[in-house]
Amino acid sequence: MSRLRSLLLVALASSLDLASAFAPSALGTAARRSDATVMGDADARSVEIEESITSGTSAEASLEPSAWRSLALGMALGVFAAFCVARPAMALPNLAKGEEIFLGNCAACHAAGRNAVQPDKTLQKAALEQYGMYDVDRIKYQVTNGKNAMPAFGERVSSQDIDDVSNYIMVMAEKGWTSSS
């Protein structure tokens, strides 16, 4: 998730850089806005034309980049909001619920982090690391889909409960299965 947010922030920054390459300078824009407020639209348009003549650009060309900047900014903020702000936050793992799920579904074979079926493949940190399982996502995958003698729990237990029990296993492996959560 954080990788997606990083990519979106890079895209946002890139689109703003692209838009600013086409946009008139902030000083010129601010001056035109204050002139328009004081003089009225017709006089402000004259000032813009005069500025464009002295800078060597057409008045129409100097107005278009501002519109592009606004459009790019709006699109970038819209994409950012759609993917980062509007998405519901993932619930934090509930370790107490994870312990409850573990005791009700896993402890028959994995009491105190052991493995009653394959004694060398315990839930101890060293064994999880040795077998490439010291990762919450890998534990979630195995709990969901099962493997070898371990049954799949994906259809019996909710994905939030699987997330909770997987995080509980990681915390307990880190503690050496010596105490409760």
Tab-separated table of C-alpha atoms in Angstrom:
chain	number	residue	atom	x	y	z
A	1	MET	CA	0.000	0.000	0.000
A	2	SER	CA	2.745	2.431	0.868
A	3	ARG	CA	4.428	1.610	-2.461
A	4	LEU	CA	1.218	2.675	-4.263
A	5	ARG	CA	1.069	5.922	-2.290
A	6	SER	CA	4.715	6.629	-3.127
A	7	LEU	CA	4.040	6.098	-6.818
A	8	LEU	CA	1.008	8.381	-6.673
A	9	LEU	CA	2.993	11.100	-4.933
A	10	VAL	CA	5.698	10.843	-7.611
A	11	ALA	CA	3.015	11.104	-10.317
A	12	LEU	CA	1.511	14.124	-8.557
A	13	ALA	CA	4.881	15.843	-8.331
A	14	SER	CA	5.671	15.028	-11.964
A	15	SER	CA	2.376	16.424	-13.210
A	16	LEU	CA	2.901	19.604	-11.191
A	17	ASP	CA	6.421	19.964	-12.603
A	18	LEU	CA	5.054	19.460	-16.107
A	19	ALA	CA	2.290	21.982	-15.536
A	20	SER	CA	4.675	24.538	-14.056
A	21	ALA	CA	6.899	24.267	-17.124
A	22	PHE	CA	4.009	25.631	-19.188
A	23	ALA	CA	2.652	28.080	-16.616
A	24	PRO	CA	3.537	31.764	-16.562
A	25	SER	CA	5.636	32.961	-13.685
A	26	ALA	CA	3.866	33.385	-10.384
A	27	LEU	CA	4.936	37.022	-10.199
A	28	GLY	CA	3.390	37.848	-13.601
A	29	THR	CA	0.183	35.991	-12.727
A	30	ALA	CA	-0.120	37.745	-9.376
A	31	ALA	CA	0.503	41.124	-11.004
A	32	ARG	CA	-2.181	40.467	-13.636
A	33	ARG	CA	-4.664	39.364	-10.972
A	34	SER	CA	-4.106	42.468	-8.867
A	35	ASP	CA	-4.272	44.658	-11.996
A	36	ALA	CA	-7.550	43.000	-13.008
A	37	THR	CA	-8.994	43.698	-9.576
A	38	VAL	CA	-8.039	47.369	-9.681
A	39	MET	CA	-8.551	48.181	-13.361
A	40	GLY	CA	-11.297	45.867	-14.572
A	41	ASP	CA	-11.151	43.062	-17.133
A	42	ALA	CA	-10.696	45.170	-20.288
A	43	ASP	CA	-7.750	47.115	-18.846
A	44	ALA	CA	-6.212	43.921	-17.436
A	45	ARG	CA	-6.426	42.358	-20.901
A	46	SER	CA	-4.537	45.348	-22.266
A	47	VAL	CA	-1.833	44.851	-19.654
A	48	GLU	CA	-1.571	41.168	-20.656
A	49	ILE	CA	-1.239	42.046	-24.322
A	50	GLU	CA	1.372	44.678	-23.495
A	51	GLU	CA	3.337	42.176	-21.368
A	52	SER	CA	3.162	39.578	-24.146
A	53	ILE	CA	4.498	42.063	-26.698
A	54	THR	CA	7.464	42.954	-24.503
A	55	SER	CA	8.180	39.285	-23.753
A	56	GLY	CA	7.771	38.199	-27.382
A	57	THR	CA	4.847	35.789	-26.852
A	58	SER	CA	1.233	36.017	-27.948
A	59	ALA	CA	-1.383	36.968	-25.378
A	60	GLU	CA	-3.377	33.809	-26.139
A	61	ALA	CA	-0.318	31.604	-25.568
A	62	SER	CA	0.333	33.244	-22.211
A	63	LEU	CA	-3.192	32.473	-21.046
A	64	GLU	CA	-3.297	28.796	-22.086
A	65	PRO	CA	-0.549	27.500	-19.772
A	66	SER	CA	-2.435	28.720	-16.714
A	67	ALA	CA	-5.410	26.631	-17.794
A	68	TRP	CA	-3.124	23.622	-18.333
A	69	ARG	CA	-1.651	24.083	-14.879
A	70	SER	CA	-5.097	24.144	-13.288
A	71	LEU	CA	-6.178	21.105	-15.278
A	72	ALA	CA	-3.031	19.148	-14.393
A	73	LEU	CA	-3.315	20.093	-10.731
A	74	GLY	CA	-6.993	19.102	-10.649
A	75	MET	CA	-6.303	15.764	-12.308
A	76	ALA	CA	-3.362	15.003	-10.053
A	77	LEU	CA	-5.294	15.850	-6.898
A	78	GLY	CA	-8.259	13.837	-8.140
A	79	VAL	CA	-6.123	10.745	-8.710
A	80	PHE	CA	-4.439	11.225	-5.339
A	81	ALA	CA	-7.791	11.568	-3.561
A	82	ALA	CA	-9.273	8.570	-5.353
A	83	PHE	CA	-6.468	6.222	-4.366
A	84	CYS	CA	-5.265	7.548	-1.026
A	85	VAL	CA	-7.866	9.672	0.677
A	86	ALA	CA	-11.127	8.096	-0.480
A	87	ARG	CA	-10.092	4.495	0.242
A	88	PRO	CA	-11.161	3.192	3.627
A	89	ALA	CA	-8.217	2.702	5.936
A	90	MET	CA	-7.136	-0.860	6.539
A	91	ALA	CA	-8.026	-1.935	10.036
A	92	LEU	CA	-5.083	-2.395	12.354
A	93	PRO	CA	-4.560	-5.992	13.444
A	94	ASN	CA	-6.355	-6.930	16.635
A	95	LEU	CA	-3.887	-9.153	18.500
A	96	ALA	CA	-6.434	-10.167	21.161
A	97	LYS	CA	-8.762	-11.354	18.400
A	98	GLY	CA	-5.765	-13.032	16.722
A	99	GLU	CA	-5.050	-14.945	19.932
A	100	GLU	CA	-8.705	-15.990	20.155
A	101	ILE	CA	-8.673	-17.250	16.542
A	102	PHE	CA	-5.347	-19.031	17.146
A	103	LEU	CA	-6.623	-20.805	20.269
A	104	GLY	CA	-9.845	-21.834	18.517
A	105	ASN	CA	-8.383	-22.972	15.191
A	106	CYS	CA	-4.612	-23.400	15.323
A	107	ALA	CA	-3.604	-24.454	18.824
A	108	ALA	CA	-4.613	-28.095	18.268
A	109	CYS	CA	-1.544	-28.495	16.033
A	110	HIS	CA	0.470	-25.382	16.944
A	111	ALA	CA	0.156	-25.024	20.729
A	112	ALA	CA	2.896	-22.740	22.080
A	113	GLY	CA	4.241	-22.292	18.560
A	114	ARG	CA	5.038	-25.977	18.062
A	115	ASN	CA	3.957	-28.211	15.190
A	116	ALA	CA	2.377	-31.540	16.157
A	117	VAL	CA	2.360	-32.823	12.556
A	118	GLN	CA	5.832	-31.773	11.317
A	119	PRO	CA	7.927	-31.066	14.431
A	120	ASP	CA	10.724	-29.256	12.555
A	121	LYS	CA	8.314	-26.705	10.999
A	122	THR	CA	7.342	-24.801	14.119
A	123	LEU	CA	6.101	-21.248	14.470
A	124	GLN	CA	9.305	-20.236	16.220
A	125	LYS	CA	11.092	-17.280	14.621
A	126	ALA	CA	14.157	-19.312	13.589
A	127	ALA	CA	12.037	-21.985	11.875
A	128	LEU	CA	9.843	-19.388	10.139
A	129	GLU	CA	12.975	-17.656	8.850
A	130	GLN	CA	14.541	-20.970	7.790
A	131	TYR	CA	11.503	-21.942	5.716
A	132	GLY	CA	10.920	-18.438	4.298
A	133	MET	CA	7.745	-17.886	6.287
A	134	TYR	CA	8.780	-15.040	8.587
A	135	ASP	CA	6.466	-12.599	6.806
A	136	VAL	CA	2.863	-11.685	7.625
A	137	ASP	CA	1.741	-11.957	3.999
A	138	ARG	CA	3.230	-15.435	3.612
A	139	ILE	CA	1.591	-16.605	6.824
A	140	LYS	CA	-1.740	-15.132	5.652
A	141	TYR	CA	-1.365	-16.961	2.335
A	142	GLN	CA	-0.702	-20.305	4.022
A	143	VAL	CA	-3.519	-19.882	6.563
A	144	THR	CA	-5.892	-18.932	3.738
A	145	ASN	CA	-4.871	-21.645	1.253
A	146	GLY	CA	-3.329	-24.370	3.416
A	147	LYS	CA	-0.309	-26.462	2.462
A	148	ASN	CA	0.564	-30.150	2.803
A	149	ALA	CA	-1.176	-31.416	5.979
A	150	MET	CA	-2.385	-27.938	6.991
A	151	PRO	CA	-5.986	-27.280	5.929
A	152	ALA	CA	-7.081	-24.061	4.219
A	153	PHE	CA	-9.000	-21.665	6.452
A	154	GLY	CA	-9.890	-19.108	3.751
A	155	GLU	CA	-13.498	-20.289	3.475
A	156	ARG	CA	-13.973	-20.833	7.218
A	157	VAL	CA	-12.383	-17.710	8.686
A	158	SER	CA	-12.808	-14.094	7.542
A	159	SER	CA	-9.909	-12.288	5.883
A	160	GLN	CA	-9.762	-9.850	8.829
A	161	ASP	CA	-9.488	-12.774	11.265
A	162	ILE	CA	-6.735	-14.300	9.109
A	163	ASP	CA	-4.924	-10.951	9.190
A	164	ASP	CA	-5.304	-10.805	12.981
A	165	VAL	CA	-4.063	-14.369	13.581
A	166	SER	CA	-1.140	-13.903	11.162
A	167	ASN	CA	-0.016	-10.791	12.998
A	168	TYR	CA	-0.491	-12.584	16.319
A	169	ILE	CA	1.777	-15.407	15.086
A	170	MET	CA	4.462	-12.887	14.047
A	171	VAL	CA	4.331	-11.120	17.434
A	172	MET	CA	4.464	-14.399	19.343
A	173	ALA	CA	7.326	-15.715	17.175
A	174	GLU	CA	9.239	-12.517	17.965
A	175	LYS	CA	8.563	-13.066	21.704
A	176	GLY	CA	9.570	-16.734	21.486
A	177	TRP	CA	6.026	-17.877	22.386
A	178	THR	CA	6.780	-17.205	26.048
A	179	SER	CA	3.810	-15.021	26.927
A	180	SER	CA	0.382	-14.100	25.687
A	181	SER	CA	-0.248	-10.982	23.577
